[in-house]
PDB file of C-alpha atoms and ligand atoms in Angstrom:
ATOM      1  CA  UNK A  55       0.000   0.000   0.000  1.00  0.00           C
ATOM      2  CA  UNK A  56       3.082   2.195  -0.105  1.00  0.00           C
ATOM      3  CA  UNK A  57       1.883   3.434  -3.510  1.00  0.00           C
ATOM      4  CA  UNK A  58      -0.914   5.405  -1.821  1.00  0.00           C
ATOM      5  CA  UNK A  59       1.629   7.791  -0.311  1.00  0.00           C
ATOM      6  CA  UNK A  60       3.550   8.524  -3.525  1.00  0.00           C
ATOM      7  CA  UNK A  61       2.968  11.946  -5.055  1.00  0.00           C
ATOM      8  CA  UNK A  62       0.642  11.729  -8.070  1.00  0.00           C
ATOM      9  CA  UNK A  63       3.341  12.897 -10.478  1.00  0.00           C
ATOM     10  CA  UNK A  64       5.578   9.975  -9.580  1.00  0.00           C
ATOM     11  CA  UNK A  65       2.763   7.472 -10.106  1.00  0.00           C
ATOM     12  CA  UNK A  66       1.945   8.940 -13.526  1.00  0.00           C
ATOM     13  CA  UNK A  67       5.583   8.812 -14.622  1.00  0.00           C
ATOM     14  CA  UNK A  68       5.712   5.195 -13.540  1.00  0.00           C
ATOM     15  CA  UNK A  69       2.690   4.327 -15.662  1.00  0.00           C
ATOM     16  CA  UNK A  70       4.063   6.150 -18.709  1.00  0.00           C
ATOM     17  CA  UNK A  71       7.332   4.244 -18.378  1.00  0.00           C
ATOM     18  CA  UNK A  72       5.508   0.918 -18.271  1.00  0.00           C
ATOM     19  CA  UNK A  73       3.464   1.778 -21.368  1.00  0.00           C
ATOM     20  CA  UNK A  74       6.590   2.672 -23.354  1.00  0.00           C
ATOM     21  CA  UNK A  75       8.166  -0.647 -22.482  1.00  0.00           C
ATOM     22  CA  UNK A  76       5.549  -2.654 -24.375  1.00  0.00           C
ATOM     23  CA  UNK A  77       6.988  -4.191 -27.523  1.00  0.00           C
ATOM     24  CA  UNK A  78       5.578  -3.025 -30.843  1.00  0.00           C
ATOM     25  CA  UNK A  79       5.616  -4.617 -34.253  1.00  0.00           C
ATOM     26  CA  UNK A  80       7.920  -2.280 -36.209  1.00  0.00           C
ATOM     27  CA  UNK A  81       7.863  -3.946 -39.622  1.00  0.00           C
ATOM     28  CA  UNK A  82       6.770  -7.139 -41.312  1.00  0.00           C
ATOM     29  CA  UNK A  83       7.771  -8.872 -44.526  1.00  0.00           C
ATOM     30  CA  UNK A  84       5.561  -9.754 -46.333  1.00  0.00           C
ATOM     31  CA  UNK A  85       3.709  -6.675 -45.091  1.00  0.00           C
ATOM     32  CA  UNK A  86       0.056  -6.842 -44.029  1.00  0.00           C
ATOM     33  CA  UNK A  87      -2.230  -7.255 -47.060  1.00  0.00           C
ATOM     34  CA  UNK A  88       0.742  -7.421 -49.430  1.00  0.00           C
ATOM     35  CA  UNK A  89       0.797  -9.614 -52.535  1.00  0.00           C
ATOM     36  CA  UNK A  90       4.254 -11.112 -52.955  1.00  0.00           C
ATOM     37  CA  UNK A  91       6.159 -13.690 -54.973  1.00  0.00           C
ATOM     38  CA  UNK A  92       6.932 -16.844 -52.981  1.00  0.00           C
ATOM     39  CA  UNK A  93       8.665 -15.622 -49.800  1.00  0.00           C
ATOM     40  CA  UNK A  94      11.269 -17.889 -48.170  1.00  0.00           C
ATOM     41  CA  UNK A  95      10.038 -16.758 -44.777  1.00  0.00           C
ATOM     42  CA  UNK A  96       7.957 -14.224 -42.916  1.00  0.00           C
ATOM     43  CA  UNK A  97       9.987 -11.774 -40.851  1.00  0.00           C
ATOM     44  CA  UNK A  98       8.522  -9.663 -38.063  1.00  0.00           C
ATOM     45  CA  UNK A  99      10.662  -7.001 -36.440  1.00  0.00           C
ATOM     46  CA  UNK A 100       9.802  -5.731 -32.962  1.00  0.00           C
ATOM     47  CA  UNK A 101      10.849  -2.710 -30.904  1.00  0.00           C
ATOM     48  CA  UNK A 102      12.011  -4.798 -27.941  1.00  0.00           C
ATOM     49  CA  UNK A 103      14.075  -7.915 -27.423  1.00  0.00           C
ATOM     50  CA  UNK A 104      11.959 -11.057 -27.307  1.00  0.00           C
ATOM     51  CA  UNK A 105      11.906 -14.135 -25.120  1.00  0.00           C
ATOM     52  CA  UNK A 106      12.293 -16.940 -27.686  1.00  0.00           C
ATOM     53  CA  UNK A 107      10.618 -19.497 -25.446  1.00  0.00           C
ATOM     54  CA  UNK A 108       7.361 -17.512 -25.360  1.00  0.00           C
ATOM     55  CA  UNK A 109       7.364 -16.056 -28.855  1.00  0.00           C
ATOM     56  CA  UNK A 110       5.970 -17.761 -31.922  1.00  0.00           C
ATOM     57  CA  UNK A 111       3.469 -17.695 -34.727  1.00  0.00           C
ATOM     58  CA  UNK A 112       0.910 -19.791 -36.546  1.00  0.00           C
ATOM     59  CA  UNK A 113       0.816 -19.504 -40.296  1.00  0.00           C
ATOM     60  CA  UNK A 114      -2.407 -20.657 -41.952  1.00  0.00           C
ATOM     61  CA  UNK A 115      -3.316 -20.998 -45.588  1.00  0.00           C
ATOM     62  CA  UNK A 116      -6.830 -19.609 -45.940  1.00  0.00           C
ATOM     63  CA  UNK A 117      -7.419 -20.059 -49.647  1.00  0.00           C
ATOM     64  CA  UNK A 118      -6.048 -20.720 -53.083  1.00  0.00           C
ATOM     65  CA  UNK A 119      -7.189 -20.894 -56.669  1.00  0.00           C
ATOM     66  CA  UNK A 120      -9.453 -17.919 -56.013  1.00  0.00           C
ATOM     67  CA  UNK A 121     -11.419 -19.754 -53.303  1.00  0.00           C
ATOM     68  CA  UNK A 122     -11.229 -19.550 -49.546  1.00  0.00           C
ATOM     69  CA  UNK A 123     -11.120 -22.706 -47.477  1.00  0.00           C
ATOM     70  CA  UNK A 124     -10.916 -23.655 -43.830  1.00  0.00           C
ATOM     71  CA  UNK A 125      -7.572 -22.476 -42.425  1.00  0.00           C
ATOM     72  CA  UNK A 126      -4.847 -25.084 -42.973  1.00  0.00           C
ATOM     73  CA  UNK A 127      -1.833 -24.862 -40.724  1.00  0.00           C
ATOM     74  CA  UNK A 128       1.466 -24.462 -42.559  1.00  0.00           C
ATOM     75  CA  UNK A 129       4.194 -26.653 -41.060  1.00  0.00           C
ATOM     76  CA  UNK A 130       7.327 -24.732 -40.216  1.00  0.00           C
ATOM     77  CA  UNK A 131       9.357 -23.082 -37.518  1.00  0.00           C
ATOM     78  CA  UNK A 132       9.259 -19.731 -35.740  1.00  0.00           C
ATOM     79  CA  UNK A 133      12.558 -18.601 -34.282  1.00  0.00           C
ATOM     80  CA  UNK A 134      13.960 -15.397 -32.849  1.00  0.00           C
ATOM     81  CA  UNK A 135      16.815 -13.982 -34.934  1.00  0.00           C
ATOM     82  CA  UNK A 136      20.289 -13.160 -33.642  1.00  0.00           C
ATOM     83  CA  UNK A 137      19.341  -9.503 -33.060  1.00  0.00           C
ATOM     84  CA  UNK A 138      16.829 -10.722 -30.470  1.00  0.00           C
ATOM     85  CA  UNK A 139      14.049  -8.543 -31.922  1.00  0.00           C
ATOM     86  CA  UNK A 140      13.093 -10.433 -35.036  1.00  0.00           C
ATOM     87  CA  UNK A 141      10.690 -13.346 -35.279  1.00  0.00           C
ATOM     88  CA  UNK A 142      11.361 -15.429 -38.374  1.00  0.00           C
ATOM     89  CA  UNK A 143       8.667 -17.833 -39.529  1.00  0.00           C
ATOM     90  CA  UNK A 144      10.079 -20.360 -41.978  1.00  0.00           C
ATOM     91  CA  UNK A 145       7.734 -22.805 -43.722  1.00  0.00           C
ATOM     92  CA  UNK A 146       9.070 -26.326 -44.161  1.00  0.00           C
ATOM     93  CA  UNK A 147       8.219 -26.224 -47.867  1.00  0.00           C
ATOM     94  CA  UNK A 148       7.886 -23.125 -50.054  1.00  0.00           C
ATOM     95  CA  UNK A 149       4.530 -21.383 -49.802  1.00  0.00           C
ATOM     96  CA  UNK A 150       2.282 -22.045 -52.760  1.00  0.00           C
ATOM     97  CA  UNK A 151       0.149 -19.396 -54.410  1.00  0.00           C
ATOM     98  CA  UNK A 152      -2.760 -18.517 -52.161  1.00  0.00           C
ATOM     99  CA  UNK A 153      -3.921 -16.430 -49.263  1.00  0.00           C
ATOM    100  CA  UNK A 154      -2.405 -16.705 -45.811  1.00  0.00           C
ATOM    101  CA  UNK A 155      -3.028 -15.501 -42.308  1.00  0.00           C
ATOM    102  CA  UNK A 156      -0.269 -15.127 -39.776  1.00  0.00           C
ATOM    103  CA  UNK A 157      -1.116 -15.004 -36.061  1.00  0.00           C
ATOM    104  CA  UNK A 158       1.848 -14.065 -33.917  1.00  0.00           C
ATOM    105  CA  UNK A 159       2.501 -13.745 -30.203  1.00  0.00           C
ATOM    106  CA  UNK A 160       5.615 -12.428 -28.527  1.00  0.00           C
ATOM    107  CA  UNK A 161       6.805 -11.773 -24.999  1.00  0.00           C
ATOM    108  CA  UNK A 162       9.494  -9.147 -24.593  1.00  0.00           C
ATOM    109  CA  UNK A 163      12.353  -9.558 -22.156  1.00  0.00           C
ATOM    110  CA  UNK A 164      10.496  -7.262 -19.738  1.00  0.00           C
ATOM    111  CA  UNK A 165       7.690  -9.903 -19.796  1.00  0.00           C
ATOM    112  CA  UNK A 166       5.087  -7.921 -21.768  1.00  0.00           C
ATOM    113  CA  UNK A 167       3.042 -10.099 -24.086  1.00  0.00           C
ATOM    114  CA  UNK A 168       1.477  -8.784 -27.276  1.00  0.00           C
ATOM    115  CA  UNK A 169      -0.279 -10.597 -30.100  1.00  0.00           C
ATOM    116  CA  UNK A 170      -1.503  -9.744 -33.558  1.00  0.00           C
ATOM    117  CA  UNK A 171      -2.456 -11.190 -36.885  1.00  0.00           C
ATOM    118  CA  UNK A 172      -2.610 -10.169 -40.507  1.00  0.00           C
ATOM    119  CA  UNK A 173      -3.164 -11.551 -43.959  1.00  0.00           C
ATOM    120  CA  UNK A 174      -1.027 -11.607 -47.084  1.00  0.00           C
ATOM    121  CA  UNK A 175      -1.182 -13.237 -50.493  1.00  0.00           C
ATOM    122  CA  UNK A 176       1.385 -15.269 -52.404  1.00  0.00           C
ATOM    123  CA  UNK A 177       1.076 -14.993 -56.169  1.00  0.00           C
TER     124      UNK A 177
HETATM  125 CU1   CU B 263      -5.012 -23.732 -49.976  1.00  0.00          CU
END
């Protein structure tokens, strides 16, 4: 209950600091809603270092041949790159033409968890 006695300004600064520490997705390749030639992998770059053990992604194929179908999981790996801030999703076999959805989750080294998902198309 010590917090009760802190001046308001100190408490507000503390909250602002915590908010800034949350990791953010800085860039992604393929980018959200992009149409790309067969990518070797999907690379997500974050603003904070990640905990590899708690960071990963599910890549689903959601359609091909101009038709959507039930999401089919793409077999592959998701690893954190040597810079500590990049999540690299590598399919076991090259991605065929079609639409995909990537759902990612990461935990930064300061233990903040964030998740997101987006779609892209392989032509
Ligand atoms: Cu398909």
